[in-house]
Coordinates of C-alpha atoms in Angstrom, one line a residue:
Chain A
M1 CA -7.8 32.2 9.3
F2 CA -9.8 29.1 8.6
G3 CA -7.0 27.7 6.4
Y4 CA -4.6 28.2 9.1
L5 CA -6.7 26.3 11.6
T6 CA -7.0 23.3 9.2
G7 CA -3.3 23.3 8.8
F8 CA -2.9 23.2 12.5
D9 CA -5.4 20.4 12.8
N10 CA -3.6 18.3 10.3
D11 CA -0.4 18.7 12.2
V12 CA -2.0 17.6 15.4
F13 CA -3.4 14.5 13.7
D14 CA -0.1 13.7 12.2
Q15 CA 1.5 14.0 15.7
F16 CA -1.2 11.7 17.1
E17 CA -0.7 9.2 14.4
R18 CA 3.0 9.2 15.0
M19 CA 2.5 8.9 18.7
R20 CA 0.0 6.1 18.3
R21 CA 2.5 4.2 16.2
E22 CA 5.3 4.7 18.7
M23 CA 3.0 3.5 21.5
D24 CA 2.0 0.5 19.5
Q25 CA 5.6 -0.4 19.1
L26 CA 6.3 0.0 22.8
L27 CA 3.3 -1.6 24.3
G28 CA 1.8 -3.7 21.5
D29 CA -1.5 -2.8 19.9
W30 CA -3.7 -2.1 22.8
S31 CA -5.5 0.8 21.2
G32 CA -8.7 -1.0 20.1
G33 CA -8.8 -4.1 18.1
G34 CA -5.9 -6.0 19.8
G35 CA -7.7 -9.3 19.2
I36 CA -6.2 -12.6 20.3
R37 CA -5.7 -13.6 16.6
S38 CA -4.4 -10.2 15.4
A39 CA -1.1 -9.9 13.6
V40 CA 1.8 -7.5 14.2
A41 CA 1.2 -4.1 12.5
G42 CA 2.9 -4.0 9.2
S43 CA 2.5 -7.7 8.5
Y44 CA 2.0 -8.9 5.0
P45 CA -0.7 -8.7 3.7
A46 CA -2.3 -5.5 5.0
I47 CA -6.0 -5.9 5.5
N48 CA -9.0 -3.5 5.5
I49 CA -12.4 -4.6 6.6
G50 CA -15.6 -2.7 6.0
A51 CA -19.2 -3.5 6.8
S52 CA -22.5 -2.4 5.3
P53 CA -25.9 -3.6 6.4
E54 CA -25.9 -6.2 3.5
R55 CA -22.4 -7.6 3.7
V56 CA -18.9 -7.5 5.1
D57 CA -16.1 -6.6 2.7
V58 CA -12.5 -7.7 3.3
Y59 CA -9.8 -6.1 1.2
V60 CA -6.4 -7.9 1.3
F61 CA -3.5 -5.8 -0.1
A62 CA -1.5 -8.7 -1.5
A63 CA 0.5 -7.5 -4.5
G64 CA 2.2 -10.1 -6.6
L65 CA 0.4 -13.2 -5.4
D66 CA -0.6 -16.2 -7.4
P67 CA -4.3 -16.4 -6.6
K68 CA -4.1 -20.2 -7.0
S69 CA -1.7 -20.4 -4.1
L70 CA -4.2 -18.7 -1.8
D71 CA -6.1 -20.8 0.6
I72 CA -9.2 -19.0 1.9
S73 CA -11.6 -20.6 4.3
L74 CA -14.5 -19.4 6.4
Q75 CA -15.6 -21.2 9.5
Q76 CA -18.6 -19.6 11.1
N77 CA -17.2 -16.1 11.3
L78 CA -13.5 -16.9 11.3
L79 CA -11.9 -16.1 8.0
T80 CA -8.5 -17.7 7.4
L81 CA -6.2 -16.6 4.7
A82 CA -3.0 -18.5 3.9
G83 CA -0.7 -18.3 1.0
E84 CA 2.8 -17.9 -0.1
R85 CA 4.7 -15.3 -2.0
K86 CA 7.7 -16.6 -3.7
D87 CA 10.9 -14.8 -3.9
E88 CA 11.3 -14.4 -7.7
S89 CA 14.5 -12.4 -7.8
P90 CA 17.3 -14.1 -9.6
E91 CA 20.3 -15.4 -7.8
E92 CA 23.7 -13.9 -8.1
V93 CA 22.6 -10.3 -8.1
Q94 CA 23.6 -7.7 -5.6
F95 CA 20.8 -6.5 -3.5
Y96 CA 20.6 -2.9 -2.3
R97 CA 17.1 -3.1 -0.7
K98 CA 14.9 -6.0 0.1
E99 CA 11.8 -4.7 1.7
R100 CA 9.2 -6.8 0.0
F101 CA 7.9 -9.7 1.8
S102 CA 8.5 -13.2 0.7
G103 CA 7.5 -16.5 2.2
G104 CA 4.4 -18.0 3.6
F105 CA 1.8 -16.1 5.6
R106 CA -1.4 -16.9 7.5
R107 CA -3.9 -14.5 8.9
V108 CA -7.1 -15.2 10.8
I109 CA -9.7 -12.5 10.9
T110 CA -12.8 -12.5 13.1
L111 CA -15.7 -11.1 11.2
P112 CA -19.0 -10.0 12.7
E113 CA -21.0 -12.9 13.9
D114 CA -24.0 -12.6 11.5
V115 CA -22.1 -13.4 8.3
D116 CA -23.3 -16.2 6.2
P117 CA -20.5 -18.6 5.4
N118 CA -22.4 -19.9 2.4
K119 CA -22.4 -16.6 0.6
V120 CA -18.8 -15.7 0.0
N121 CA -17.3 -14.1 -3.1
A122 CA -13.6 -13.6 -3.7
N123 CA -11.8 -12.0 -6.6
Y124 CA -8.3 -10.8 -7.1
R125 CA -7.5 -7.7 -9.2
D126 CA -4.4 -5.5 -9.4
G127 CA -2.9 -7.1 -6.3
V128 CA -6.0 -6.6 -4.1
L129 CA -8.0 -9.6 -3.0
H130 CA -11.6 -8.6 -2.3
I131 CA -13.7 -11.0 -0.2
A132 CA -17.3 -10.2 0.2
V133 CA -19.4 -12.1 2.7
D134 CA -23.2 -11.6 2.9
R135 CA -24.8 -11.0 6.2
R136 CA -27.9 -12.9 7.3
E137 CA -31.1 -11.1 6.5
A138 CA -32.5 -11.2 10.0
V139 CA -30.1 -8.6 11.3
R140 CA -30.5 -6.2 8.4
P141 CA -32.3 -3.0 9.5
R142 CA -35.8 -3.2 8.2
Q143 CA -38.0 -0.3 7.5
I144 CA -41.2 -0.5 9.5
E145 CA -44.2 1.0 8.0
V146 CA -46.8 2.7 10.2
K147 CA -50.3 2.1 9.0
Chain B
M1 CA 0.8 47.1 10.7
S2 CA 2.3 46.1 7.4
E3 CA 4.3 43.5 9.2
T4 CA 1.3 41.7 10.6
K5 CA -0.4 41.7 7.3
E6 CA 2.6 40.1 5.7
M7 CA 2.7 37.5 8.4
Q8 CA -0.9 36.7 7.8
T9 CA -0.5 36.2 4.1
H10 CA 2.5 34.1 4.8
G11 CA 0.6 32.0 7.3
A12 CA -2.2 31.5 4.8
R13 CA 0.2 30.4 2.1
D14 CA 1.8 28.0 4.5
A15 CA -1.5 26.4 5.5
Q16 CA -2.5 26.1 1.8
A17 CA 0.8 24.4 1.0
R18 CA 0.3 22.0 3.9
A19 CA -3.3 21.3 2.8
E20 CA -2.1 20.4 -0.7
Q21 CA 0.6 18.2 0.8
E22 CA -1.1 14.8 0.7
V23 CA -0.2 11.8 2.7
F24 CA 1.5 9.1 0.6
L25 CA 2.1 5.5 1.2
R26 CA 5.6 4.5 0.7
P27 CA 5.7 1.3 -1.3
A28 CA 8.0 -1.5 -0.2
V29 CA 10.8 -2.0 -2.8
D30 CA 13.4 -4.5 -3.8
I31 CA 16.4 -3.1 -5.7
Y32 CA 19.1 -5.3 -7.2
E33 CA 21.8 -5.0 -9.7
D34 CA 23.3 -7.3 -12.2
S35 CA 25.9 -6.7 -14.9
G36 CA 23.4 -5.3 -17.3
G37 CA 21.5 -2.9 -15.0
I38 CA 19.4 -2.3 -12.0
T39 CA 15.9 -3.8 -11.4
L40 CA 13.5 -2.2 -9.0
K41 CA 10.3 -3.9 -7.8
A42 CA 7.6 -2.0 -5.9
D43 CA 4.5 -3.3 -4.2
M44 CA 1.6 -1.1 -5.1
P45 CA -1.6 -3.1 -4.5
G46 CA -4.7 -1.7 -6.1
V47 CA -2.8 0.4 -8.7
S48 CA -3.7 -0.4 -12.3
R49 CA -1.6 0.4 -15.3
D50 CA -3.4 3.6 -16.1
R51 CA -3.2 5.0 -12.6
L52 CA 0.6 4.6 -12.5
H53 CA 3.1 7.3 -13.2
V54 CA 6.8 6.7 -13.6
Q55 CA 8.7 9.9 -14.1
V56 CA 12.3 10.6 -14.7
D57 CA 13.4 14.2 -14.3
G58 CA 17.1 14.7 -14.6
N59 CA 18.5 12.1 -12.3
N60 CA 15.4 11.8 -10.2
L61 CA 13.1 8.8 -10.6
A62 CA 9.6 9.2 -9.1
I63 CA 7.0 6.4 -9.0
E64 CA 3.5 7.3 -8.1
G65 CA 0.2 5.5 -8.2
Q66 CA -3.4 5.8 -7.1
A67 CA -5.0 2.7 -5.8
A68 CA -8.6 2.2 -6.9
I69 CA -10.7 0.1 -4.7
D70 CA -14.5 0.0 -5.2
M71 CA -16.3 0.1 -1.9
P72 CA -20.0 -0.1 -1.5
Q73 CA -21.9 3.0 -0.4
G74 CA -22.5 3.4 3.3
M75 CA -19.7 1.1 4.2
E76 CA -18.4 1.5 7.7
S77 CA -14.8 0.7 8.5
L78 CA -14.3 -2.1 11.0
Y79 CA -10.6 -2.4 10.7
A80 CA -7.9 -0.7 8.5
D81 CA -4.2 -1.4 8.0
V82 CA -4.2 0.9 5.0
S83 CA -5.7 4.4 5.4
H84 CA -4.4 6.1 2.3
T85 CA -4.7 5.3 -1.4
R86 CA -1.8 7.1 -3.0
F87 CA 1.7 5.6 -3.3
R88 CA 4.8 7.6 -3.9
R89 CA 8.5 7.1 -3.7
S90 CA 11.4 8.7 -5.4
F91 CA 15.0 7.7 -6.0
T92 CA 18.2 9.4 -7.3
L93 CA 19.7 7.8 -10.3
S94 CA 23.3 7.6 -11.2
T95 CA 24.7 8.7 -14.6
E96 CA 25.6 5.3 -15.9
L97 CA 22.0 4.3 -16.2
E98 CA 20.2 4.9 -19.5
T99 CA 17.2 6.8 -18.4
D100 CA 15.5 6.8 -21.8
K101 CA 15.6 3.0 -22.0
I102 CA 13.8 2.4 -18.7
N103 CA 11.2 -0.4 -19.1
A104 CA 8.2 -0.5 -16.8
Q105 CA 5.8 -3.4 -16.2
M106 CA 2.8 -3.6 -13.9
K107 CA 1.4 -6.9 -12.9
D108 CA -0.9 -7.8 -10.0
G109 CA 0.0 -4.6 -8.2
V110 CA 3.8 -5.1 -8.5
L111 CA 5.7 -2.6 -10.6
T112 CA 8.9 -3.8 -12.1
L113 CA 11.4 -1.3 -13.5
R114 CA 14.4 -2.2 -15.5
L115 CA 17.1 0.5 -15.6
P116 CA 19.8 -0.6 -18.1
K117 CA 23.3 0.6 -17.9
R118 CA 24.9 2.3 -20.8
A119 CA 26.5 -0.3 -23.1
E120 CA 29.9 1.2 -22.9
L121 CA 29.8 1.1 -19.1
Q122 CA 28.9 -2.5 -18.7
P123 CA 31.7 -4.3 -17.0
R124 CA 33.8 -6.4 -19.3
K125 CA 35.7 -9.3 -18.0
I126 CA 39.4 -9.1 -18.8
E127 CA 41.0 -12.3 -19.6
V128 CA 44.4 -12.9 -18.3
S129 CA 46.4 -15.1 -20.6
V130 CA 48.9 -17.3 -19.0
G131 CA 52.0 -18.0 -20.8

C-alpha cells in the first residue's frame, strides 16, 4: 500500500515538473528566481548554487572547457563567468546531431550579499567548475553561551 | 476475492518498478560520420573515467555515468539548473560498425566514442579512366 502511494507521488511530481517546464516556456521563468540577469533555461553552462553558513558554492557544469579561456570575476556579490567553447569537430564530416553548445557564453550570477570577494577559490575537474566564496564572519550564526 | 489479491500484488510490483526507475539526465551529443566511421561526443560534466559505463549489447549502445560532486554538509540549495546526477542515453547501432573496436575517451566531462566501420565496408573511390 505504502509502495503504491510512493509511486503515485512520483507520478504527480513528474507531472508538476513537466507542467512547470511548459509554463516556463510559455510565460518565461516567473516561478521564483526570475532575476533580471538570469539566463534562459537550458543555457550553457548549467549552474547550481548552494549556501552553507560558512560559504557559498557555485557549481558550473561546463564540460570540455579550457579553464584558461575562462574569465571569472566577482564584483561585490555579482559573479560574472565568461568563456568560450570551441567547436572542435573536423570539417567535411556529415553531422547527424549537433546538440552540444559551441561559441561564447557569459553569465552573471547574484550571490548573497554577505560574500567576501577576497576569499574566492575556483577549481575545474571533470568538466565541473567549482567556485567557493567565503561569507563574512559577522553573519554566521554564533552559538551563545548562557552563563 | 482472488482477483483483488492479484490486482494488489500487481499494483505493488508496478510501484516497485516505478521506484526503481530513476530519473536520468540526457547528455547533449554530437554525432558525425566520416569515411572511416562515426564519432560520438557527449557532455557529461562531473563524470570521471571510473564512473562511466559504455556498454554494447547486440546493436544497442548505452552510455551511462554518475556525476560526483562534493558538496559541503548542511548546504542549502539556492538555485539549481541540474537536479539529477545520473546521465544515460542509448543508441541503436548499424551492422557496418565494428562494435568490438569502439574506442572511448573521457576528458573534462566530455566522452568521445569512435565507432569504426568494418574495413571491407569503407567506401572506396572508383577512378574513372578517360581514354
